[in-house]
XYZ file of C-alpha atoms in Angstrom:
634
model
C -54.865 136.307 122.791
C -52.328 138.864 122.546
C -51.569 138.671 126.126
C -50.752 135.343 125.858
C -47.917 136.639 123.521
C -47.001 139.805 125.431
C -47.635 138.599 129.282
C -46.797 142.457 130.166
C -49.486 144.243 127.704
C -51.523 146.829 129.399
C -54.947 146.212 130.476
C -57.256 147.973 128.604
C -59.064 150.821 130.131
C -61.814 151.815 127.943
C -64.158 150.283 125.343
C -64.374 150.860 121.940
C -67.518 153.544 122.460
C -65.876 155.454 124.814
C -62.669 156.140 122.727
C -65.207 157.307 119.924
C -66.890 159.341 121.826
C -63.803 160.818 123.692
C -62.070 161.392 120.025
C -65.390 163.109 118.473
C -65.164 164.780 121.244
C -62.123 166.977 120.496
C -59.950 164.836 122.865
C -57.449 162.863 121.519
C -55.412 161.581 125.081
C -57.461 159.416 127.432
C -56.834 160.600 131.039
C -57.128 157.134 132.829
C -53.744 155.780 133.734
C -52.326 152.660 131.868
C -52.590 150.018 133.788
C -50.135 146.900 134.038
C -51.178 143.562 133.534
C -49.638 141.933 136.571
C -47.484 138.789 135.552
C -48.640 136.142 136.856
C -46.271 132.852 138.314
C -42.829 135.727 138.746
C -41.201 133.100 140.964
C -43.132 129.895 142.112
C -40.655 127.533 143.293
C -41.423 123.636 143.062
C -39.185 120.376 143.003
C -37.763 119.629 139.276
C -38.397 116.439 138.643
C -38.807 116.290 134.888
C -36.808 119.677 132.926
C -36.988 120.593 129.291
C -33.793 121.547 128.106
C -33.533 124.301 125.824
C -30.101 124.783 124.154
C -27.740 123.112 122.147
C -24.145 122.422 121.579
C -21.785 122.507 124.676
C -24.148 124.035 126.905
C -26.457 121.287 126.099
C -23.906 118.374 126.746
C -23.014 120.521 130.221
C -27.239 120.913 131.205
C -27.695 117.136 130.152
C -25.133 115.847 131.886
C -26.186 117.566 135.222
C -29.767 116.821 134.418
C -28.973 112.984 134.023
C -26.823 113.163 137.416
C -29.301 114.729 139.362
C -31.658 111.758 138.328
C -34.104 114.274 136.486
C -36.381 113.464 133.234
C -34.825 115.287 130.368
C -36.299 116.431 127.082
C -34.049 117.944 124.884
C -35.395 119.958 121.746
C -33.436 120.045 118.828
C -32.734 121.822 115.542
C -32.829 119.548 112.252
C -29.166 120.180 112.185
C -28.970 118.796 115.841
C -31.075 116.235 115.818
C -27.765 113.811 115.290
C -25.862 115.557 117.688
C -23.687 114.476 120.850
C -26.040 116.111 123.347
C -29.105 114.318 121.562
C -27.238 110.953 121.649
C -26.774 111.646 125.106
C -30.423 111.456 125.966
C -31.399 109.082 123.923
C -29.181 106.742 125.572
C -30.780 107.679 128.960
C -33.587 105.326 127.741
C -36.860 106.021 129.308
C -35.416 109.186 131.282
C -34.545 110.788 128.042
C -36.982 112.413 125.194
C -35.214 114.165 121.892
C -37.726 116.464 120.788
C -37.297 118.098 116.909
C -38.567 121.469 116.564
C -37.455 121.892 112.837
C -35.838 124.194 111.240
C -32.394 125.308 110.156
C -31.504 128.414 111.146
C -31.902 129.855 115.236
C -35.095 132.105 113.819
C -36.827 128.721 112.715
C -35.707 126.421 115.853
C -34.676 127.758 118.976
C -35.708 131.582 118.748
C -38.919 129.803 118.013
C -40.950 130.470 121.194
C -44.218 129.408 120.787
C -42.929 125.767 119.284
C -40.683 125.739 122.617
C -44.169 126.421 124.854
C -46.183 123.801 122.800
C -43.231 121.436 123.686
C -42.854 121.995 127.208
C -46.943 121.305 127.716
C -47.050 118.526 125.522
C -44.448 116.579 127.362
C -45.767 117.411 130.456
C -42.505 118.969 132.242
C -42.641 120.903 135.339
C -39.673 122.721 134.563
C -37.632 124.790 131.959
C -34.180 125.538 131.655
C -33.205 128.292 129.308
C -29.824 127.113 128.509
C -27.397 130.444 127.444
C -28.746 132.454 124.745
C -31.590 132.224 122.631
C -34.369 133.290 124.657
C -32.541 132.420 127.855
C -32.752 136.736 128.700
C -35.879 137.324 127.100
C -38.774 138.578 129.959
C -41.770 137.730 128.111
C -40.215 134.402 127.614
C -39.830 133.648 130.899
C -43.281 134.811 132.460
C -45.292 132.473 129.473
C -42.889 129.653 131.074
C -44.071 130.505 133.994
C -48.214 130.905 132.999
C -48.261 127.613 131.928
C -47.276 126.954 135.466
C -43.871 125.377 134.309
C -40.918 126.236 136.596
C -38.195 128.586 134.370
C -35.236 128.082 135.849
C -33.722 131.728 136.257
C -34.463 135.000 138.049
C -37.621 137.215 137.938
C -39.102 138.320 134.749
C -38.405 142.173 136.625
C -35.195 141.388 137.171
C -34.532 140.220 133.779
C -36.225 143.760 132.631
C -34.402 145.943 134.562
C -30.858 144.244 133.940
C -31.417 142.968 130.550
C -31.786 146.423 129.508
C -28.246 147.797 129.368
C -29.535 151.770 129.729
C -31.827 150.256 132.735
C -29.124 148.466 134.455
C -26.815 151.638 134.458
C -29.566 153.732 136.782
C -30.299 150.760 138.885
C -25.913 150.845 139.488
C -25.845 154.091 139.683
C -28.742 154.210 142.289
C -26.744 152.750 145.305
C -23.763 154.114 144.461
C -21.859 151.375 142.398
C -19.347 153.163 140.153
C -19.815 153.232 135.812
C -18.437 154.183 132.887
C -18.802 157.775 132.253
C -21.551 158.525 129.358
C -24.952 159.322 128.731
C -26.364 157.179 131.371
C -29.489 156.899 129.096
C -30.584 156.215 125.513
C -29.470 158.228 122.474
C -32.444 159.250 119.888
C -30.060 161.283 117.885
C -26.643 161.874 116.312
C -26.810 165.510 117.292
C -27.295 164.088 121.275
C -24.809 161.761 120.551
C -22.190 164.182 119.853
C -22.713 166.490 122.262
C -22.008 163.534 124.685
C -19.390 162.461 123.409
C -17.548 166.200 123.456
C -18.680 165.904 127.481
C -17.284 162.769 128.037
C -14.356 163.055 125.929
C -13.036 160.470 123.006
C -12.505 157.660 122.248
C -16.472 156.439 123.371
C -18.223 153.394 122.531
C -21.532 153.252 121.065
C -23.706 150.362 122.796
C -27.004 148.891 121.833
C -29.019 148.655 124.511
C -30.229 144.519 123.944
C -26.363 144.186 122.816
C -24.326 140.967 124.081
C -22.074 138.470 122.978
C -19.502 140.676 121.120
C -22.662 142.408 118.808
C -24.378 146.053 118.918
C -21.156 147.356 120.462
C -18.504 150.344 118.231
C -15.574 152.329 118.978
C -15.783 155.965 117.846
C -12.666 157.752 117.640
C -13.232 161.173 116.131
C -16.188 163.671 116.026
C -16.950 162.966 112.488
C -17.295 159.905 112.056
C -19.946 159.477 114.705
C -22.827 160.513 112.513
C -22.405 157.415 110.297
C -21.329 155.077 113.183
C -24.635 155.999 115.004
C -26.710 155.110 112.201
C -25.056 152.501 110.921
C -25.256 151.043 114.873
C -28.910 151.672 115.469
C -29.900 149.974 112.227
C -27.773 147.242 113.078
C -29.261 146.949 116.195
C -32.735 147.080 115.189
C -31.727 144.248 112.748
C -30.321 142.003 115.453
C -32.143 142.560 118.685
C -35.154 144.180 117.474
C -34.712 147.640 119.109
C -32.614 149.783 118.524
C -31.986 152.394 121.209
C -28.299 152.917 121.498
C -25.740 154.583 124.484
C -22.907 156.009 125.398
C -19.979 155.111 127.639
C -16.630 156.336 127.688
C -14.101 153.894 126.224
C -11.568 152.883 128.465
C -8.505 152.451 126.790
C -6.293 150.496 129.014
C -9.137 147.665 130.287
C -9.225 144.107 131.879
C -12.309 142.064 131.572
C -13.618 141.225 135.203
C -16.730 138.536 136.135
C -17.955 138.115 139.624
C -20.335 135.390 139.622
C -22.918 135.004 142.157
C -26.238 132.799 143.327
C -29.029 134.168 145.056
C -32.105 132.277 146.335
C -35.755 133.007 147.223
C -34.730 133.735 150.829
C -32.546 136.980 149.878
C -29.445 134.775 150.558
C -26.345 136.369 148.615
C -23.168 134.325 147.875
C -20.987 135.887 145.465
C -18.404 132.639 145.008
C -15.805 133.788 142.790
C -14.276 136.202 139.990
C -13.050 135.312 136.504
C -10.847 137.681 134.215
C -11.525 136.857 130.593
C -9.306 139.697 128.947
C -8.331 137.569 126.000
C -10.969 138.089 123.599
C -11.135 138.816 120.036
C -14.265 141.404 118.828
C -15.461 141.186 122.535
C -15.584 137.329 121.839
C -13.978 134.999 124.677
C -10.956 133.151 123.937
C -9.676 132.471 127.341
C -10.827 132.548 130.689
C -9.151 132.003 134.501
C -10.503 131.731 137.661
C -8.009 132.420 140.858
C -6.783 135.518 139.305
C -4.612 137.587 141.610
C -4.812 140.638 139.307
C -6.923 142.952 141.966
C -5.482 144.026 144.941
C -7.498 142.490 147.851
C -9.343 146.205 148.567
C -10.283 145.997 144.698
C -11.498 142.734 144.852
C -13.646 143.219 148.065
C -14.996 146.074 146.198
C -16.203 143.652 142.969
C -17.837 141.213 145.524
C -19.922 144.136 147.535
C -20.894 146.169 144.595
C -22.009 142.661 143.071
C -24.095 141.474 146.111
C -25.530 145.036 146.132
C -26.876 144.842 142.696
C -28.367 141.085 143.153
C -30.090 142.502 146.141
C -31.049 145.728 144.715
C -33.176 143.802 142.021
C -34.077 140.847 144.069
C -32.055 138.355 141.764
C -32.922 134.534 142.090
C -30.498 131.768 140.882
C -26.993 132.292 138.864
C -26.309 135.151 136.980
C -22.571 137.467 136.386
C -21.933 140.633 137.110
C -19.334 141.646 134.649
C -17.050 144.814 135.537
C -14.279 146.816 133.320
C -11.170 146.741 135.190
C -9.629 150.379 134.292
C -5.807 149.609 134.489
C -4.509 152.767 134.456
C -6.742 154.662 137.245
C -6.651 151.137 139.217
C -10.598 151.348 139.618
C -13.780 149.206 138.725
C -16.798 149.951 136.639
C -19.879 148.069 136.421
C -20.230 147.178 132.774
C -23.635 144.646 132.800
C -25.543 141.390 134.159
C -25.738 138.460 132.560
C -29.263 137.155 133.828
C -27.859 133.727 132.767
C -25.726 130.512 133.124
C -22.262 132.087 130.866
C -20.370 129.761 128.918
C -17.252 129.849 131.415
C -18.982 129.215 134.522
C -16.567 125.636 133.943
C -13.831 127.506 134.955
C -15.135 128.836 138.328
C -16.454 125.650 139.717
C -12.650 124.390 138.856
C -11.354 126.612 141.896
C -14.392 126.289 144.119
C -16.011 122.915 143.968
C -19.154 124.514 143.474
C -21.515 123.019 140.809
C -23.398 126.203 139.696
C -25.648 124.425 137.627
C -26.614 122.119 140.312
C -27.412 125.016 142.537
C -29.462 126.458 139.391
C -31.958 123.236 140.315
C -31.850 123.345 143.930
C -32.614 127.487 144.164
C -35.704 126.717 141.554
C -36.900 123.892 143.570
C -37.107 126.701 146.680
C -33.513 125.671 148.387
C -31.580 127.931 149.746
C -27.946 128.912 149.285
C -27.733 130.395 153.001
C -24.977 127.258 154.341
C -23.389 127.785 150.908
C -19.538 128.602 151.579
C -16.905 129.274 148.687
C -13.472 129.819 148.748
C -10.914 129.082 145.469
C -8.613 126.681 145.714
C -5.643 126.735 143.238
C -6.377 128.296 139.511
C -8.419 127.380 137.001
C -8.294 128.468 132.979
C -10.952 127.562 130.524
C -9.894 127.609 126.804
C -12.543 127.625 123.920
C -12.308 125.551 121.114
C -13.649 126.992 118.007
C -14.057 125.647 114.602
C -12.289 128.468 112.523
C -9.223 129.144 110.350
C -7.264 132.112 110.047
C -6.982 133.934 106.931
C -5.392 136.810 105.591
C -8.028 139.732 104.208
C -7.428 141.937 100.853
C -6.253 144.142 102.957
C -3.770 142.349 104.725
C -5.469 141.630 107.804
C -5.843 139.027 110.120
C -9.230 137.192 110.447
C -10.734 134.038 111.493
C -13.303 132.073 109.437
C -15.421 129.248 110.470
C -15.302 126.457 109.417
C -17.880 124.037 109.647
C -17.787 120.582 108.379
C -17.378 117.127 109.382
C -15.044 115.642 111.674
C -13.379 112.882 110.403
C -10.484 112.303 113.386
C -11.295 113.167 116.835
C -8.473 112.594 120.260
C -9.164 114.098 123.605
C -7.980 111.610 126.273
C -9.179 111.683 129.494
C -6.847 113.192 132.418
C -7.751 113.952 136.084
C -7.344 117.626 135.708
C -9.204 118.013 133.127
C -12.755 118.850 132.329
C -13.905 118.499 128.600
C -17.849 119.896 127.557
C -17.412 118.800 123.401
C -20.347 118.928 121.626
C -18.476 116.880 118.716
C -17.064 113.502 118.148
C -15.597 111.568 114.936
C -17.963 111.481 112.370
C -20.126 114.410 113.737
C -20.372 117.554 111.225
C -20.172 121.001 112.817
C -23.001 122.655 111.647
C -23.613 126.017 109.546
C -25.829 127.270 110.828
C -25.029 128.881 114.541
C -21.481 129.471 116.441
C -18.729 128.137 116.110
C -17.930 126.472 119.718
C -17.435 122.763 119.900
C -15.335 122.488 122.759
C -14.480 123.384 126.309
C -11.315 122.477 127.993
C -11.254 123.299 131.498
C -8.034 122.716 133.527
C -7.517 122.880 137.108
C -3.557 123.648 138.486
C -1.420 124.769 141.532
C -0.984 128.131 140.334
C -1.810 130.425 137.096
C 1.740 128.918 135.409
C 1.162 125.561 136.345
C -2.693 125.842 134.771
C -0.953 127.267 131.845
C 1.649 124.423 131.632
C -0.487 121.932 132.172
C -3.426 123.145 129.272
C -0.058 123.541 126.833
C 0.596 119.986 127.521
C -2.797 118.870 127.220
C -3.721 120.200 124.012
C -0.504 118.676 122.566
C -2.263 115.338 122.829
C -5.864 116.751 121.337
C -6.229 115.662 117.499
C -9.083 117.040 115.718
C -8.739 116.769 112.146
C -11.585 117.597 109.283
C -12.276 120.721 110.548
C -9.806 123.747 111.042
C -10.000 124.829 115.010
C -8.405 127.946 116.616
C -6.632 125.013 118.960
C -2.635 126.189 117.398
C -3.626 129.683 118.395
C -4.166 128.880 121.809
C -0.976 127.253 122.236
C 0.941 130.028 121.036
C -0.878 132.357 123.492
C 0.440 130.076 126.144
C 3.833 130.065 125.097
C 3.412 133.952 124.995
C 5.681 135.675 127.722
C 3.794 138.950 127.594
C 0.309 136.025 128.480
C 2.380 134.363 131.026
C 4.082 137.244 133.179
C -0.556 138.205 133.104
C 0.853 142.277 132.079
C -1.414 142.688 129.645
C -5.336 144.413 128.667
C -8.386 143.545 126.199
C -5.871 144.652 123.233
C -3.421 141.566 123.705
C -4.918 139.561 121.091
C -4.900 141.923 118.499
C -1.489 143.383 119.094
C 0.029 139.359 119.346
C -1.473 138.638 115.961
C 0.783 141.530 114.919
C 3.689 140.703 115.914
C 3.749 136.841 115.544
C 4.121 135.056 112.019
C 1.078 134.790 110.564
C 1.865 132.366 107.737
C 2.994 130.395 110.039
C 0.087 130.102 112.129
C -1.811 129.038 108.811
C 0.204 126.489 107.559
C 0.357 124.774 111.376
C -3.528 125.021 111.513
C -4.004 123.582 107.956
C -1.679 120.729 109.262
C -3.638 120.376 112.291
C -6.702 119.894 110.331
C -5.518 117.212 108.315
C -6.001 119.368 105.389
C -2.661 120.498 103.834
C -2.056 119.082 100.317
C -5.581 119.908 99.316
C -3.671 121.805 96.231
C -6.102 123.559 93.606
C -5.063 125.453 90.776
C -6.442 126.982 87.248
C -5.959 123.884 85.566
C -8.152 121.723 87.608
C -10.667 124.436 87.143
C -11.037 124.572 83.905
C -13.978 122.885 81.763
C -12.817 120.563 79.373
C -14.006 121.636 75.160
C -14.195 125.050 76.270
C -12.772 128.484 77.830
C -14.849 128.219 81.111
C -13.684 128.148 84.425
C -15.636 126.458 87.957
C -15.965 128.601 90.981
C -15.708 126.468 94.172
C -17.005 126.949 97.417
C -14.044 127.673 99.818
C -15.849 126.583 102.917
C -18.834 125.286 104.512
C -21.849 127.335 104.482
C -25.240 129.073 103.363
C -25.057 130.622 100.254
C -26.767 134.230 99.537
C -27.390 135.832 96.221
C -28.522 139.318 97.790
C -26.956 141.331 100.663
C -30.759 141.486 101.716
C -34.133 140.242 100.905
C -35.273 143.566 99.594
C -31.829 144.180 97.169
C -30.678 143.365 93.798
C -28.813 140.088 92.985
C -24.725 140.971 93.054
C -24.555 139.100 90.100
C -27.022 137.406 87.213
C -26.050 135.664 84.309
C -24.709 137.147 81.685
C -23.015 139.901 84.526
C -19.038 141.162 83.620
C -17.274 141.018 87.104
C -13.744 141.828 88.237
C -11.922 139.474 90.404
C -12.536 141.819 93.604
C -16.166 142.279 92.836
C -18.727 140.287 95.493
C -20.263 137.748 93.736
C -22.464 136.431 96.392
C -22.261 136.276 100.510
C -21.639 133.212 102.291
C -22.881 132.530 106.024
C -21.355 130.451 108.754
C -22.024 129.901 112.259
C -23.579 133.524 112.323
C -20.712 135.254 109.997
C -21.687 136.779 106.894
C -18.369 136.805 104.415
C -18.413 138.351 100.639
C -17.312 135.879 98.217
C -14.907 137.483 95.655
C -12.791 135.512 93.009
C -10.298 136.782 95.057
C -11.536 134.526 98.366
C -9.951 131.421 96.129
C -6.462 130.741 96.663
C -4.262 128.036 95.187
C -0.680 127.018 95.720
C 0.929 129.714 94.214
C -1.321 132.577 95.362
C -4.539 134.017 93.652
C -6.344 131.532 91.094
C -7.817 134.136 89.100
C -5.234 136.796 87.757
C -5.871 140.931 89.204
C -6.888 142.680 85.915
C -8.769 139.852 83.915
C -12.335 140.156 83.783
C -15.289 137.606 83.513
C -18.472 136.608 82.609
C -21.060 134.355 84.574
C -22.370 131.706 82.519
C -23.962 130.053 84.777
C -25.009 129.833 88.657
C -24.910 126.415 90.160
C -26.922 127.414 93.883
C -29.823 128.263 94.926
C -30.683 131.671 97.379
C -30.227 130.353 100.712
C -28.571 126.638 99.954
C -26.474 125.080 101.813
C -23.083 124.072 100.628
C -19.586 122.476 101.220
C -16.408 123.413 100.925
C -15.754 122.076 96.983
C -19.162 122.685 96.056
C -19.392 124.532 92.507
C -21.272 127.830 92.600
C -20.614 129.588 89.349
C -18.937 128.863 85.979
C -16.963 131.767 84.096
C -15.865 132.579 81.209
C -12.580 134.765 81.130
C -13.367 137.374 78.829
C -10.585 139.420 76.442
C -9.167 142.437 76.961
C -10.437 145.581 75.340
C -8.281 146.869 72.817
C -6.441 150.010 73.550
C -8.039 153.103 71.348
């Protein structure tokens, strides 16, 4: 039974009696090797004629839509959340070639992390194949090789080649092996601060501590100075441990000057290698994507030969099947590569790379699982392609003056994105859909498709001119800043653009055109409206969308109780969205003139409106106050 859990488990090699009698014995270690249960169904290749999908959101629409035009049965499983979704409205209107499947649940832990539910899916609607969608448990061995017992075709590599790349400490000695160049560091996992530091005095600072199961922006932090890398190593392996499981941690040099490079290749069962394109996607914010291009011209063509070999090599070197990335740091200065990690996945932008080479990756994810081969399979870019993401977010300004984005999930009540040639729109949203809580805050990819870089620029300025999305605040006024941006149009520029054009721009500004955008200036609130009529008390609303949390943890007091004195920069609770976790304050509430609650008064809770773990909207009431009067001076 437990190997039905843990496919890779080690066969047992002795019985109960003989570990007795070994231990009364006076020996504690049993000489007989470990042995390996061997996996069984790695890579069995079959025709897909019936695939359960397993994502949601844009990657969903993208997989359902390929699916559906590839003539294949589709069952889509869905969250409670998602269950009224556009990808689920998709399928059901594919009549009898489309199932919606609900596998309950709210949060990713409940649904979609859900294995087991996912397995007992998959048999019960009798598919023959499995695609993993992009995260989740899309990277997850074990995953993959109980797909794969069941005798149901996953649709991605080997379970040993998700193993060895998945790791990040792995991946480094498999580079290093055959001689692709890395980061400088400890090549190897950290158990201690006291390792970590000597290290980092080796490899000199600024380093970056890295979980090993890291992705998507998370597990990753920049130390600057020897002493503050005792807390920052702690403080990173617990968070790791929290959010991938484990919590082995590395070390690489941090590159100060960088560009974000992706080659993206397909293999097949035949050892045929085609690496068909690279993507920069140096605009990010906290590792996050923003935007991404395809065509880029910013290697020389010795640099860029280099990216495609040392790609191919590593595909070979752990026998890769079907479409993964090979992401590289681009060191600007030194004008050299690194490898930085494989994605063993589909990635969000791989849009933006079949804009340049006509290549649909995702159709060649169902052809290499069905046993094709990629060997006839010739790519070469055509014109330039850039792939902006639209999230649901607004920017704020912190208590301490800086810039941050919230998300902002609620329902869309006004929704234009016409149609145009060179275009390509993946939306998981529509009018009258609500943007969810509950995971990240993507609803949209817009994919254009131009001459050159400016001319893909130009065109996606002009495009988003015409999108209307109102109901929801979106990051969509941001973009089209960035692409008015000389420094973003003349391409001079590293990983640190974002941050340092939020500097210099007017931030006010921004706000007030993203409120606008939203539909949601005029929304005025001040004390007055607050205020309980007959008495002294005040309401506390809910500035946003989202899951409300009494506790910073299960295990930990309550921030506040009834009956609590607070100040107006004390947390009061935490609110969750789309996977961010923001401390509510009386200062989060802003009116027309500034703060609602005046610095220096203090309260009392009279009551709490919301439950631990509720959901609730922007407007909802959470507390009532009481403002209570100053102590007298002695």
């Amino acid at each position: 039974n437990l190997r039905k859990v843990d496919p890779a488990l080690p066969v047992p090699v002795e019985t109960v009696t003989q570990v007795v009698d070994r231990i009364m014995a006076g020996r504690l270690g049993s000489e007989a090797p470990l042995a390996q249960q061997p996996i069984a169904g790695e890579f069995a290749p079959r025709p897909v004629q019936k695939v359960l999908i397993h994502a949601r959101g844009c990657t969903a629409v993208k997989l359902v839509r390929k699916a559906l035009e590839a003539e294949l049965d589709v069952v889509l499983v869905q969250s409670d959340p998602d269950m009224d979704s556009v990808p689920a409205d998709m399928v059901r209107a594919a009549g009898a070639a489309g199932t919606v499947v609900p596998i309950g649940g709210n949060t990713s832990d409940e649904s979609y992390l859900n294995a087991l539910s996912i397995l007992n899916i998959a048999e019960a609607q009798q598919v023959d194949a499995l695609h993993p969608g992009i995260g989740f448990l899309s990277e997850t061995p074990n995953f993959a090789a109980l797909v794969r017992q069941k005798g149901i075709n996953f649709i991605g590599p080997k379970v040993m080649s998700m193993e060895t790349m998945g790791n990040k400490s792995n991946a480094i000695s498999t580079t290093m092996s055959i001689n692709v160049p890395v980061v400088p560091g400890s090549h190897g996992i950290i158990d201690s601060s006291e390792k970590a530091l000597e290290v980092a005095e080796r490899v000199g600072y600024p380093i970056l501590l890295k979980a090993v199961h890291g992705g998507g922006g998370k597990g990753i932090v920049k130390v600057a100075r020897p002493e503050q890398l005792h807390q920052q190593f702690h403080q990173v392996t617990a968070e790791a441990k929290s959010a991938f499981g484990n919590g082995d941690i590395y070390i690489e040099k941090c590159v100060t000057s960088l560009r974000h490079i992706e080659a993206q290749i397909l293999r097949d069962r035949f050892g045929h290698t085609r690496v068909i394109g690279l993507r920069d996607c140096s605009v990010q914010r906290n590792n996050q994507k923003l935007l991404e291009e395809s065509g880029s011209t910013l290697l020389s063509e010795q640099l860029r030969s280099e990216v495609f070999a040392c790609a191919a090599k590593i595909a070979e070197a752990v026998d890769y099947i079907g479409a993964g990335t090979v992401e590289f740091i681009y060191d600007v200065p030194s004008d050299a590569i690194y490898f930085m990690e494989m994605n063993t996945r589909l990635q969000v932008e791989h849009p933006v790379t079949e804009a340049v080479t006509g290549i649909d990756i995702v159709k060649q994810q169902f052809l290499i699982a069905s046993g094709e081969s990629v060997e006839h399979l010739t790519a070469s870019e055509t014109g330039y392609g850039l792939e902006v993401r639209v999230n649901a977010e607004r920017c704020v300004i912190d208590g301490d003056g800086e810039v941050t984005f919230m998300p902002t999930p609620g329902k869309i009540t006004k929704y234009q994105l016409p149609a145009r040639d060179d275009v390509d729109l993946i939306s998981m949203v529509d009018e009258g859909k609500t943007v969810s809580p509950f995971y990240d805050s993507l609803i949209i990819q817009i994919i254009i498709h131009g001459e050159n870089r400016i001319d893909a620029i130009d065109r996606m300025r002009s495009y988003l001119e015409t999108v209307v999305i109102e109901g929801v605040s979106t990051n969509i006024s941001l973009v089209k800043r960035i692409l008015s941006d000389e420094v973003f149009r003349e391409g001079d520029y590293d990983t640190t653009y974002l941050p340092k054009f939020l500097n210099r721009i007017d931030v006010p500004a921004l706000i007030d055109e993203i409120d606008e955008a939203s539909g949601s200036r005029g929304d005025v609130v001040d004390l007055d409206s607050l205020r309980i009529e007959g008495s002294q008390e005040l309401r506390v609303l809910s500035p946003s969308t989202g899951v409300f949390y009494r506790t910073p943890s299960p295990s930990e007091p309550e921030y506040v109780n009834v009956g609590s004195e607070v100040e107006v920069d004390e947390v009061l609770c935490v609110l969750e969205a789309m996977k961010m976790f923001a401390p509510f304050r009386l200062t989060s509430c802003a009116g027309a003139s500034g703060a609602l609650y005046p610095a220096g008064q203090r309260y009392r809770i009279n009551r709490i409106n919301v439950s631990n773990g509720q959901q609730v909207n922007e407007g909802d009431l959470l507390f009532v106050i009481e403002p209570l009067a100053a102590e007298p001076r002695p």
